[in-house]
Amino acid sequence: MTTTHSWDQGTAGILRLPSGALIRGRGLRNPVPTGPEPQFGVYLLGKKPPETKWESTWIRWRDFWLPSDREEFRETLTALLERARTERVEMACYGGRGRTGTAMACLAVLDGLPGDQAVDYVRTHYSHRAVETPWQRRFVENFR
């Protein structure tokens, strides 16, 4: 797959999905990383996220739990994956591991990876601490 955008390849927090699409994951408790800004962001929080200079959307998702509206979550991830093919996109929660890792694993499923392999893929290619709870792992394994 060829993209018309680029995150710095050595930048921490960048996940390359099996198709080649790039997603930046981060924790909102940390400063915005240096380098190019995202063109679109998805924020996974229990309350409305801070404003950004770029276009963004919010998925209501309490820490250590699952998304409140699973259909909206799926639709948002589908749109994010499509945008990741041509734009710099990011996904973030407060810590950048549990909710962000779970959503990235679900993106990997949408990108063609079997659900039972997605958590290990994200832990290998994004963060070994991604997907923090057993119910988040089950959610990914059953995500379609």
XYZ file of N, CA, C and O in Angstrom:
576
model
N 0.836 -1.176 0.000
C 0.000 0.000 0.000
C 0.878 1.236 0.000
O 1.844 1.333 0.732
N 0.527 2.228 -0.766
C 1.254 3.482 -0.798
C 0.409 4.551 -0.145
O -0.786 4.660 -0.410
N 1.028 5.333 0.718
C 0.313 6.423 1.355
C 0.872 7.748 0.870
O 1.992 7.823 0.406
N 0.086 8.796 0.973
C 0.522 10.122 0.547
C 0.911 10.980 1.737
O 1.039 12.178 1.605
N 1.070 10.390 2.873
C 1.448 11.109 4.089
C 2.556 10.324 4.777
O 2.907 9.236 4.357
N 3.036 10.867 5.866
C 4.081 10.137 6.571
C 4.167 10.578 8.014
O 4.186 11.765 8.300
N 4.199 9.636 8.896
C 4.672 9.868 10.248
C 6.152 9.529 10.179
O 6.566 8.716 9.352
N 6.961 10.089 11.043
C 8.365 9.705 11.089
C 8.429 8.234 11.474
O 7.877 7.823 12.481
N 9.104 7.440 10.670
C 9.133 5.995 10.878
C 9.713 5.597 12.235
O 9.342 4.599 12.788
N 10.639 6.391 12.773
C 11.239 6.056 14.053
C 10.470 6.584 15.249
O 10.867 6.375 16.387
N 9.372 7.269 15.013
C 8.613 7.883 16.092
C 7.934 6.826 16.952
O 7.275 5.919 16.439
N 8.106 6.942 18.250
C 7.435 6.024 19.176
C 5.929 6.227 19.077
O 5.449 7.330 18.838
N 5.201 5.147 19.286
C 3.754 5.242 19.303
C 3.083 5.066 17.955
O 1.880 5.182 17.853
N 3.862 4.792 16.911
C 3.274 4.589 15.589
C 3.072 3.088 15.370
O 3.999 2.302 15.499
N 1.837 2.718 15.069
C 1.523 1.332 14.741
C 1.332 1.226 13.237
O 0.546 1.978 12.655
N 2.057 0.317 12.610
C 1.838 -0.011 11.195
C 0.925 -1.228 11.165
O 1.296 -2.306 11.630
N -0.268 -1.041 10.635
C -1.214 -2.143 10.494
C -0.747 -3.081 9.378
O 0.100 -2.710 8.568
N -1.292 -4.295 9.315
C -0.867 -5.236 8.270
C -0.950 -4.663 6.848
O -0.121 -4.980 6.006
N -1.917 -3.790 6.583
C -2.060 -3.194 5.244
C -1.023 -2.113 4.978
O -0.888 -1.653 3.844
N -0.324 -1.669 6.023
C 0.642 -0.580 5.881
C 0.135 0.747 6.407
O 0.903 1.696 6.536
N -1.152 0.850 6.700
C -1.694 2.091 7.251
C -1.028 2.381 8.596
O -0.743 1.461 9.369
N -0.762 3.668 8.865
C -0.088 4.079 10.091
C -1.052 4.800 11.018
O -1.806 5.666 10.577
N -0.998 4.460 12.309
C -1.823 5.085 13.338
C -0.893 5.501 14.469
O -0.101 4.686 14.947
N -0.997 6.749 14.919
C -0.226 7.143 16.100
C -1.103 6.974 17.322
O -2.228 7.456 17.368
N -0.592 6.268 18.311
C -1.266 6.136 19.596
C -0.500 6.932 20.630
O 0.728 7.039 20.555
N -1.220 7.495 21.593
C -0.544 8.249 22.646
C -1.447 8.391 23.852
O -2.643 8.149 23.790
N -0.835 8.825 24.938
C -1.566 9.137 26.152
C -1.748 10.644 26.258
O -0.788 11.399 26.102
N -2.951 11.074 26.528
C -3.229 12.504 26.629
C -2.601 13.139 27.864
O -2.473 14.352 27.928
N -2.183 12.339 28.827
C -1.524 12.893 30.005
C -0.111 13.376 29.684
O 0.509 14.065 30.481
N 0.399 12.971 28.516
C 1.731 13.377 28.078
C 1.630 14.543 27.102
O 0.601 14.715 26.445
N 2.697 15.313 26.949
C 2.668 16.399 25.964
C 2.485 15.846 24.547
O 2.859 14.701 24.266
N 1.944 16.670 23.675
C 1.808 16.288 22.271
C 3.213 16.055 21.727
O 4.106 16.880 21.931
N 3.437 14.923 21.059
C 4.773 14.647 20.520
C 5.214 15.718 19.512
O 4.385 16.339 18.846
N 6.515 15.910 19.410
C 7.034 16.831 18.407
C 6.878 16.207 17.030
O 6.672 15.004 16.904
N 6.977 17.022 16.019
C 6.836 16.529 14.654
C 5.499 16.918 14.074
O 4.775 17.750 14.639
N 5.150 16.318 12.953
C 3.899 16.691 12.288
C 2.676 16.407 13.154
O 2.655 15.430 13.892
N 1.703 17.279 13.046
C 0.447 17.080 13.777
C -0.442 16.110 13.007
O -0.345 16.009 11.777
N -1.320 15.425 13.725
C -2.289 14.583 13.012
C -3.265 15.469 12.239
O -3.428 16.650 12.543
N -3.893 14.883 11.265
C -4.954 15.568 10.536
C -6.322 15.182 11.088
O -7.300 15.873 10.864
N -6.346 14.070 11.829
C -7.592 13.593 12.429
C -7.257 12.777 13.664
O -6.271 12.035 13.662
N -8.050 12.915 14.712
C -7.827 12.159 15.938
C -9.108 11.577 16.488
O -10.181 12.162 16.338
N -8.980 10.432 17.127
C -10.087 9.785 17.840
C -9.658 9.674 19.293
O -8.595 9.110 19.588
N -10.494 10.181 20.191
C -10.156 10.235 21.612
C -11.146 9.387 22.399
O -12.349 9.502 22.225
N -10.586 8.509 23.232
C -11.327 7.461 23.934
C -11.315 7.784 25.420
O -10.403 7.389 26.137
N -12.333 8.514 25.865
C -12.349 9.008 27.240
C -13.745 8.952 27.830
O -14.731 8.966 27.103
N -13.800 8.948 29.157
C -15.079 8.971 29.856
C -15.737 10.343 29.847
O -16.929 10.461 30.099
N -14.961 11.380 29.552
C -15.517 12.740 29.464
C -14.956 13.415 28.227
O -13.981 12.952 27.627
N -15.579 14.509 27.839
C -15.183 15.208 26.619
C -13.701 15.575 26.662
O -13.211 16.101 27.659
N -12.971 15.297 25.572
C -11.527 15.580 25.551
C -11.235 17.062 25.352
O -12.112 17.824 24.947
N -9.998 17.453 25.604
C -9.611 18.841 25.336
C -9.682 19.129 23.834
O -9.594 18.217 23.009
N -9.838 20.390 23.492
C -9.871 20.809 22.087
C -8.531 20.532 21.421
O -7.488 20.557 22.067
N -8.568 20.258 20.122
C -7.356 20.066 19.332
C -7.371 21.045 18.159
O -8.420 21.570 17.791
N -6.196 21.257 17.580
C -6.088 22.120 16.397
C -6.543 21.387 15.142
O -6.754 21.999 14.115
N -6.684 20.074 15.211
C -7.056 19.256 14.065
C -8.450 18.691 14.284
O -8.984 18.702 15.400
N -9.032 18.193 13.227
C -10.350 17.575 13.307
C -10.284 16.353 14.214
O -9.305 15.603 14.187
N -11.314 16.171 15.031
C -11.303 15.026 15.938
C -12.719 14.608 16.287
O -13.683 15.320 16.030
N -12.799 13.436 16.887
C -14.065 12.932 17.392
C -13.794 12.230 18.721
O -12.654 11.887 19.036
N -14.854 12.032 19.477
C -14.750 11.474 20.820
C -15.637 10.247 20.939
O -16.802 10.269 20.547
N -15.059 9.179 21.470
C -15.811 7.968 21.808
C -15.865 7.898 23.333
O -14.829 7.883 24.005
N -17.065 7.873 23.878
C -17.216 7.772 25.338
C -16.788 6.366 25.768
O -17.339 5.366 25.317
N -15.778 6.352 26.668
C -15.196 5.073 27.067
C -14.499 5.278 28.403
O -13.451 5.894 28.477
N -15.082 4.756 29.460
C -14.491 4.883 30.799
C -13.223 4.047 30.915
O -13.117 2.974 30.323
N -12.285 4.538 31.709
C -11.006 3.860 31.910
C -11.230 2.423 32.397
O -12.073 2.174 33.260
N -10.494 1.487 31.815
C -10.517 0.057 32.119
C -11.782 -0.668 31.655
O -11.931 -1.850 31.900
N -12.684 0.001 30.958
C -13.922 -0.623 30.512
C -13.926 -0.798 29.005
O -12.893 -0.991 28.396
N -15.114 -0.748 28.417
C -15.304 -0.901 26.977
C -16.076 0.299 26.455
O -16.691 1.025 27.244
N -16.077 0.518 25.139
C -16.801 1.682 24.611
C -18.281 1.637 24.978
O -18.905 0.567 24.968
N -18.833 2.802 25.302
C -20.240 2.879 25.704
C -21.188 2.527 24.562
O -22.206 1.887 24.773
N -20.874 2.959 23.349
C -21.712 2.703 22.174
C -20.875 1.924 21.162
O -20.058 2.490 20.440
N -21.083 0.638 21.132
C -20.228 -0.231 20.305
C -20.439 -0.032 18.807
O -19.503 -0.177 18.026
N -21.641 0.299 18.401
C -21.895 0.553 16.980
C -21.191 1.837 16.537
O -20.560 1.869 15.491
N -21.294 2.872 17.347
C -20.579 4.122 17.044
C -19.070 3.878 17.011
O -18.353 4.418 16.154
N -18.575 3.073 17.923
C -17.158 2.732 17.970
C -16.722 2.079 16.663
O -15.731 2.461 16.049
N -17.474 1.096 16.213
C -17.143 0.390 14.967
C -17.153 1.358 13.780
O -16.242 1.344 12.949
N -18.173 2.192 13.687
C -18.271 3.159 12.589
C -17.095 4.143 12.614
O -16.531 4.469 11.565
N -16.728 4.595 13.803
C -15.619 5.541 13.937
C -14.304 4.886 13.537
O -13.488 5.492 12.838
N -14.078 3.651 13.972
C -12.853 2.953 13.593
C -12.789 2.697 12.094
O -11.717 2.812 11.481
N -13.904 2.363 11.483
C -13.937 2.142 10.040
C -13.541 3.421 9.303
O -12.724 3.384 8.373
N -14.079 4.557 9.738
C -13.724 5.848 9.125
C -12.260 6.199 9.389
O -11.564 6.693 8.491
N -11.771 5.937 10.610
C -10.372 6.208 10.939
C -9.438 5.381 10.067
O -8.444 5.901 9.542
N -9.749 4.116 9.880
C -8.919 3.250 9.055
C -8.863 3.769 7.620
O -7.795 3.804 7.006
N -9.980 4.182 7.098
C -10.001 4.727 5.737
C -9.153 5.997 5.654
O -8.369 6.168 4.724
N -9.279 6.868 6.624
C -8.495 8.110 6.616
C -7.007 7.833 6.795
O -6.173 8.561 6.271
N -6.663 6.780 7.539
C -5.254 6.448 7.788
C -4.526 6.084 6.498
O -3.299 6.136 6.449
N -5.250 5.768 5.472
C -4.631 5.408 4.196
C -4.045 6.638 3.486
O -3.145 6.493 2.659
N -4.556 7.834 3.812
C -4.094 9.042 3.123
C -3.770 10.201 4.062
O -3.323 11.249 3.606
N -4.044 10.045 5.355
C -3.844 11.143 6.307
C -3.084 10.657 7.535
O -3.056 9.466 7.817
N -2.505 11.613 8.276
C -1.917 11.305 9.581
C -3.057 11.280 10.597
O -3.751 12.278 10.776
N -3.238 10.126 11.238
C -4.311 9.987 12.224
C -3.720 9.502 13.543
O -2.673 8.854 13.579
N -4.409 9.859 14.617
C -3.978 9.379 15.925
C -5.180 8.931 16.720
O -6.311 9.324 16.456
N -4.888 8.108 17.712
C -5.874 7.621 18.650
C -5.267 7.783 20.035
O -4.075 7.502 20.218
N -6.061 8.238 21.007
C -5.502 8.458 22.336
C -6.557 8.297 23.417
O -7.736 8.569 23.207
N -6.087 7.849 24.560
C -6.856 7.863 25.803
C -5.954 8.553 26.823
O -4.944 9.146 26.455
N -6.278 8.490 28.081
C -5.471 9.204 29.067
C -4.058 8.639 29.166
O -3.081 9.368 29.128
N -3.927 7.314 29.262
C -2.611 6.703 29.416
C -1.991 6.199 28.119
O -0.795 5.976 28.048
N -2.813 5.964 27.098
C -2.300 5.513 25.813
C -2.073 4.023 25.704
O -1.437 3.567 24.752
N -2.584 3.230 26.629
C -2.325 1.790 26.607
C -3.602 0.940 26.541
O -3.786 0.196 25.597
N -4.455 1.025 27.555
C -5.614 0.141 27.634
C -6.656 0.390 26.566
O -6.876 -0.444 25.684
N -7.314 1.538 26.624
C -8.338 1.858 25.632
C -7.728 2.040 24.245
O -8.247 1.527 23.255
N -6.590 2.754 24.188
C -5.933 2.967 22.894
C -5.465 1.644 22.310
O -5.686 1.359 21.129
N -4.846 0.806 23.115
C -4.391 -0.503 22.638
C -5.541 -1.382 22.187
O -5.454 -2.077 21.169
N -6.638 -1.352 22.933
C -7.815 -2.135 22.567
C -8.373 -1.662 21.228
O -8.671 -2.470 20.343
N -8.489 -0.349 21.068
C -8.999 0.196 19.800
C -8.047 -0.107 18.644
O -8.490 -0.420 17.534
N -6.740 -0.042 18.897
C -5.783 -0.380 17.839
C -5.896 -1.851 17.450
O -5.797 -2.192 16.268
N -6.112 -2.723 18.420
C -6.294 -4.142 18.117
C -7.570 -4.345 17.298
O -7.591 -5.149 16.361
N -8.624 -3.599 17.609
C -9.858 -3.678 16.818
C -9.609 -3.156 15.398
O -10.146 -3.713 14.429
N -8.792 -2.116 15.256
C -8.410 -1.635 13.922
C -7.687 -2.726 13.146
O -7.910 -2.893 11.943
N -6.812 -3.458 13.823
C -6.086 -4.549 13.169
C -7.063 -5.622 12.678
O -6.870 -6.191 11.599
N -8.125 -5.873 13.442
C -9.156 -6.827 13.008
C -9.854 -6.286 11.763
O -10.026 -7.006 10.769
N -10.236 -5.009 11.781
C -10.865 -4.410 10.601
C -9.922 -4.436 9.398
O -10.361 -4.486 8.251
N -8.634 -4.417 9.665
C -7.612 -4.424 8.613
C -7.312 -5.842 8.121
O -6.475 -6.026 7.248
N -7.995 -6.843 8.686
C -7.864 -8.204 8.177
C -7.212 -9.221 9.095
O -7.164 -10.404 8.780
N -6.700 -8.791 10.240
C -6.054 -9.721 11.165
C -7.122 -10.475 11.963
O -8.103 -9.875 12.400
N -6.978 -11.776 12.187
C -7.943 -12.502 13.017
C -7.966 -11.941 14.448
O -6.926 -11.542 14.983
N -9.139 -11.910 15.044
C -9.303 -11.362 16.385
C -8.420 -12.011 17.432
O -7.961 -11.346 18.355
N -8.161 -13.311 17.278
C -7.336 -13.997 18.274
C -5.841 -13.687 18.125
O -5.041 -14.096 18.958
N -5.456 -12.935 17.090
C -4.058 -12.534 16.901
C -3.832 -11.036 17.108
O -2.698 -10.584 17.218
N -4.907 -10.269 17.164
C -4.800 -8.811 17.149
C -4.139 -8.232 18.405
O -3.337 -7.294 18.306
N -4.447 -8.755 19.579
C -3.847 -8.218 20.803
C -2.340 -8.448 20.790
O -1.563 -7.524 21.068
N -1.909 -9.637 20.452
C -0.466 -9.916 20.394
C 0.220 -9.036 19.352
O 1.333 -8.566 19.576
N -0.436 -8.814 18.234
C 0.126 -7.954 17.191
C 0.364 -6.534 17.731
O 1.440 -5.963 17.558
N -0.635 -5.990 18.394
C -0.518 -4.627 18.928
C 0.503 -4.579 20.057
O 1.280 -3.623 20.154
N 0.548 -5.598 20.885
C 1.555 -5.630 21.953
C 2.970 -5.722 21.385
O 3.903 -5.176 21.953
N 3.135 -6.383 20.274
C 4.451 -6.502 19.637
C 4.843 -5.227 18.900
O 5.981 -4.767 18.985
N 3.886 -4.599 18.209
C 4.208 -3.493 17.308
C 3.870 -2.105 17.852
O 4.254 -1.110 17.218
N 3.176 -2.024 18.977
C 2.840 -0.722 19.566
C 3.340 -0.624 21.006
O 4.207 0.166 21.316
N 2.783 -1.406 21.912
C 3.176 -1.380 23.321
C 2.907 -2.735 23.959
O 1.803 -3.269 23.825
N 3.897 -3.251 24.669
C 3.704 -4.545 25.338
C 2.658 -4.453 26.445
O 2.181 -5.467 26.922
N 2.276 -3.242 26.842
C 1.252 -3.061 27.882
C -0.127 -2.761 27.301
O -1.061 -2.458 28.051
N -0.282 -2.835 25.998
C -1.572 -2.547 25.364
C -2.618 -3.588 25.763
O -2.288 -4.756 25.965
N -3.854 -3.165 25.861
C -5.015 -3.997 26.211
C -4.820 -4.495 27.643
O -4.147 -5.486 27.887
N -5.428 -3.794 28.587
C -5.110 -4.000 30.001
C -5.971 -5.004 30.751
O -5.554 -5.508 31.773
N -7.173 -5.269 30.287
C -8.064 -6.119 31.077
C -8.500 -7.353 30.288
O -8.504 -7.343 29.055
N -8.902 -8.414 30.987
C -9.393 -9.608 30.284
C -10.617 -9.307 29.413
O -10.763 -9.875 28.334
N -11.504 -8.409 29.853
C -12.706 -8.117 29.060
C -12.347 -7.284 27.826
O -13.015 -7.402 26.805
N -11.282 -6.479 27.887
C -10.830 -5.785 26.679
C -10.295 -6.808 25.674
O -10.578 -6.729 24.480
N -9.525 -7.781 26.147
C -8.996 -8.831 25.263
C -10.153 -9.609 24.617
O -10.150 -9.833 23.402
N -11.153 -10.002 25.409
C -12.311 -10.740 24.854
C -13.062 -9.895 23.842
O -13.534 -10.398 22.817
N -13.169 -8.590 24.131
C -13.839 -7.683 23.207
C -13.150 -7.704 21.843
O -13.793 -7.800 20.799
N -11.821 -7.636 21.840
C -11.061 -7.682 20.594
C -11.245 -9.026 19.899
O -11.484 -9.090 18.694
N -11.131 -10.115 20.645
C -11.250 -11.445 20.056
C -12.600 -11.664 19.384
O -12.702 -12.403 18.403
N -13.651 -11.005 19.899
C -14.995 -11.172 19.344
C -15.408 -10.022 18.419
O -16.522 -10.019 17.921
N -14.518 -9.068 18.215
C -14.831 -7.905 17.383
C -14.935 -8.336 15.918
O -14.072 -9.045 15.416
N -15.965 -7.908 15.258
C -16.160 -8.245 13.834
C -16.511 -7.008 13.057
O -17.162 -6.150 13.442
